Every structure is written in structure tokens, then in C-alpha cells.
Amino acid sequence: MSETDPNTYIAPALQRGLAILELFTPQRRALSLTEIANALGIGRASAFRLVFTLEHLGYLGRIDDGKSYRLAPRSMQLGYHYLSGLDCIEVAIPFIDGLRDATQISAHMGVRDGTEVVYVYRAHSHMTLSSNIAVGYRLPAHATAMGRMLLSGLNDDAIAQLYTGVRLDRFSENTAVTLTSLIQEVAEDRKRGWTMNRSSFVSGIVAIAAAVRDHRGQVIAAINLSGPSAVMDQPATLDRLTAKVVETADAISHQLGYLPPAS
């Protein structure tokens, strides 16, 4: 192994410890020691030492049955420290809250991490059928409205490079499952300045998204409205909601120093 090989400096125990934390998702909030060991492909004894250490440090906690674990408050601090370092969130919060208040529909902000969109803020609506996606949630960018708007900040070659060797899973009949179709869809989104998805992950939910730009004009985030199709999916309503999303994204971008090119 070359001394310049980055794998030379990787600490396997730390890598496995972080991998344990990444096993927990909104759909999988609790895991047993056996499940953790199986997921990492290691023995129970090794898994126990890692889990014991994470529990001792406050990153994991046991649930009532004493046999399963869940994320503890200290692990949440890692996410909050990351979020607090994103200046765009602090700027965007009053605008996103205002978008929710004006429409009574859940509004979100997301940033791109590789081929995923990470939800970094949520203004929740009290509608009976509304988005239940929480902060920290990850979804595939190619299959989501916010994700596609985040990809619109890349050129075609950059998108092709990003998705080299990546399988585009189908989540609905409208999901782009080939690189060619994804690049074409993103090009249309980029030209239009917004995008919309119907029933991408939850049947009956519509999402409308637009991009947020920084002072350099780079796409750094996206916002959306996400709510029931029975409320949103009417031509006049869609037009009004789309205009509100684009207006809000533009207002956030303006606060971040973005000046659109003169037409």
C-alpha cells in the first residue's frame, strides 16, 4: 500500500462507529445488537464494544426493552452543529415560514450531498395529509423536486460524472431511470426555473420546488411546498403556489447577495 494511499490513515474502529450511527434512519429508529452486527458484517463481540463505547459517550441510548438502541441526544448535536454552520438556513427560515403561513402547506429546504438531497429545515403544516419528512432526512436527488433543482446547478457533464456507476432507482412512473432522461429533465427544470413532482414517494403528495442561489449565482439549496394533491393539484392553484415558491426562493437568494443577470 502506498504511503499516499488515503486508506493508510483510516481508523477502522472510528469508521465502524460512524457507520453504526448512519444505520439509524426515520424508518429504522431502533436496532438490536444483532441487527447492528449483521448490518456491518462483524461479530457480536466487536459490535458490542463499539456500541458500548457510543453509549458511554452519549451517542446511543437503550430503549425500554434494554435490548435495542436508538440515537441519543449527543448524536443530534452533530447535525445541529452542521446546520448552524449553514448561513443560508438562518436567512431562509423567516421566508420559508412565511411561505408555509401564506399557503398553509408544508415547506422545506434541502441541500445536496452527492446524489442525495438532505432536508435541513421544515415548516410543518397542520393539514391532515401533509409531508412528514423531518430535518436530516435524505432522499435521492434524481427522484425529488428539490433534488432536481439542486442538480440544475450542475452542467450536463457534471451530472454525468456525478452519476457514473450510480443506479437510478424508480420510485414512481415519472422517475427518470436513465442518465439521458435525467439530464434532459434537469435541463428543462433549469430553463423553467422550477419543477414539480407528483406522488414521488407518498401517493397523493405533490411537491413544487425552486433553487436558491448565493452571491456567486451558484445553486446552494432548494425549497419546496409539499402537500396533498387534492389541495394543490388544480391548474389555478398550482400556478399560484408555483409563483409563491419561485418568489420565495428568489427572495432568499437576494438576501444571500444574488443579483440575477439583466434581461
Tab-separated table of C-alpha atoms in Angstrom, residues 135-254:
chain	number	residue	atom	x	y	z
A	135	VAL	CA	-34.841	17.540	9.245
A	136	GLY	CA	-31.889	15.299	8.417
A	137	TYR	CA	-33.938	13.073	6.125
A	138	ARG	CA	-32.235	12.025	2.891
A	139	LEU	CA	-33.897	11.260	-0.428
A	140	PRO	CA	-32.450	10.501	-3.870
A	141	ALA	CA	-31.975	13.736	-5.799
A	142	HIS	CA	-32.972	12.286	-9.161
A	143	ALA	CA	-36.462	11.396	-7.922
A	144	THR	CA	-37.392	14.518	-5.946
A	145	ALA	CA	-38.397	18.050	-6.865
A	146	MET	CA	-35.820	19.706	-4.602
A	147	GLY	CA	-33.171	17.243	-5.715
A	148	ARG	CA	-33.707	18.036	-9.373
A	149	MET	CA	-33.474	21.761	-8.693
A	150	LEU	CA	-30.220	21.166	-6.822
A	151	LEU	CA	-28.919	19.210	-9.813
A	152	SER	CA	-29.891	22.118	-12.057
A	153	GLY	CA	-26.893	23.968	-10.671
A	154	LEU	CA	-24.617	21.459	-12.436
A	155	ASN	CA	-23.928	21.270	-16.162
A	156	ASP	CA	-24.629	18.105	-18.138
A	157	ASP	CA	-21.063	16.797	-17.871
A	158	ALA	CA	-21.004	17.305	-14.106
A	159	ILE	CA	-24.299	15.434	-13.728
A	160	ALA	CA	-22.968	12.586	-15.868
A	161	GLN	CA	-19.829	12.388	-13.746
A	162	LEU	CA	-21.826	12.529	-10.508
A	163	TYR	CA	-23.982	9.578	-11.555
A	164	THR	CA	-21.237	7.426	-13.046
A	165	GLY	CA	-21.838	3.912	-11.708
A	166	VAL	CA	-24.960	5.003	-9.798
A	167	ARG	CA	-28.218	3.142	-10.370
A	168	LEU	CA	-31.249	5.381	-10.822
A	169	ASP	CA	-33.991	3.571	-8.920
A	170	ARG	CA	-37.613	4.014	-9.921
A	171	PHE	CA	-39.919	5.397	-7.229
A	172	SER	CA	-42.877	6.340	-9.418
A	173	GLU	CA	-43.885	6.114	-13.061
A	174	ASN	CA	-42.407	9.594	-13.566
A	175	THR	CA	-38.946	8.852	-12.143
A	176	ALA	CA	-36.043	9.278	-14.550
A	177	VAL	CA	-34.228	5.934	-14.562
A	178	THR	CA	-31.613	6.635	-17.228
A	179	LEU	CA	-28.865	9.246	-17.202
A	180	THR	CA	-30.069	10.622	-20.540
A	181	SER	CA	-33.609	11.178	-19.286
A	182	LEU	CA	-32.363	12.699	-16.018
A	183	ILE	CA	-30.108	15.192	-17.823
A	184	GLN	CA	-32.996	16.107	-20.117
A	185	GLU	CA	-35.397	16.635	-17.206
A	186	VAL	CA	-32.894	18.731	-15.270
A	187	ALA	CA	-32.249	20.857	-18.362
A	188	GLU	CA	-35.979	21.564	-18.610
A	189	ASP	CA	-36.127	22.363	-14.875
A	190	ARG	CA	-33.147	24.696	-15.218
A	191	LYS	CA	-34.750	26.563	-18.115
A	192	ARG	CA	-38.146	26.804	-16.404
A	193	GLY	CA	-36.740	27.817	-13.012
A	194	TRP	CA	-38.889	25.408	-11.006
A	195	THR	CA	-40.082	21.819	-11.054
A	196	MET	CA	-42.957	19.705	-9.760
A	197	ASN	CA	-43.293	16.066	-8.735
A	198	ARG	CA	-46.491	14.119	-8.244
A	199	SER	CA	-46.596	11.126	-5.855
A	200	SER	CA	-42.825	10.633	-5.952
A	201	PHE	CA	-42.641	8.735	-2.660
A	202	VAL	CA	-46.032	9.114	-0.998
A	203	SER	CA	-49.179	8.608	-3.030
A	204	GLY	CA	-51.305	11.740	-3.221
A	205	ILE	CA	-48.490	14.195	-2.393
A	206	VAL	CA	-47.401	16.956	-4.779
A	207	ALA	CA	-44.118	18.892	-4.429
A	208	ILE	CA	-43.135	22.146	-6.147
A	209	ALA	CA	-39.505	23.309	-5.842
A	210	ALA	CA	-37.202	26.158	-6.839
A	211	ALA	CA	-33.468	26.770	-6.412
A	212	VAL	CA	-31.720	29.124	-4.003
A	213	ARG	CA	-28.509	30.822	-5.194
A	214	ASP	CA	-25.649	32.506	-3.363
A	215	HIS	CA	-23.899	35.768	-4.256
A	216	ARG	CA	-21.895	33.986	-6.956
A	217	GLY	CA	-25.008	32.629	-8.607
A	218	GLN	CA	-24.290	29.070	-7.504
A	219	VAL	CA	-27.215	26.816	-6.559
A	220	ILE	CA	-26.624	26.090	-2.869
A	221	ALA	CA	-30.068	24.933	-1.730
A	222	ALA	CA	-33.637	24.390	-2.831
A	223	ILE	CA	-37.021	24.987	-1.222
A	224	ASN	CA	-40.360	23.359	-1.818
A	225	LEU	CA	-44.015	23.185	-0.954
A	226	SER	CA	-45.198	19.634	-0.365
A	227	GLY	CA	-48.822	18.754	0.276
A	228	PRO	CA	-51.896	16.770	-0.752
A	229	SER	CA	-52.776	16.656	-4.430
A	230	ALA	CA	-56.428	17.221	-3.520
A	231	VAL	CA	-55.411	20.693	-2.336
A	232	MET	CA	-52.541	21.515	-4.693
A	233	ASP	CA	-53.224	19.761	-7.981
A	234	GLN	CA	-55.632	22.199	-9.621
A	235	PRO	CA	-54.394	24.382	-12.507
A	236	ALA	CA	-55.120	27.752	-10.905
A	237	THR	CA	-53.845	26.582	-7.507
A	238	LEU	CA	-50.672	25.120	-8.998
A	239	ASP	CA	-49.945	28.378	-10.814
A	240	ARG	CA	-50.402	30.394	-7.618
A	241	LEU	CA	-48.319	28.024	-5.487
A	242	THR	CA	-45.557	27.790	-8.075
A	243	ALA	CA	-45.339	31.569	-8.218
A	244	LYS	CA	-45.084	31.698	-4.405
A	245	VAL	CA	-42.293	29.110	-4.310
A	246	VAL	CA	-40.285	30.884	-7.023
A	247	GLU	CA	-40.888	34.264	-5.365
A	248	THR	CA	-39.693	32.921	-2.017
A	249	ALA	CA	-36.595	31.261	-3.486
A	250	ASP	CA	-35.729	34.489	-5.291
A	251	ALA	CA	-36.185	36.499	-2.082
A	252	ILE	CA	-33.849	34.187	-0.166
A	253	SER	CA	-31.296	34.346	-2.992
A	254	HIS	CA	-31.493	38.128	-2.978
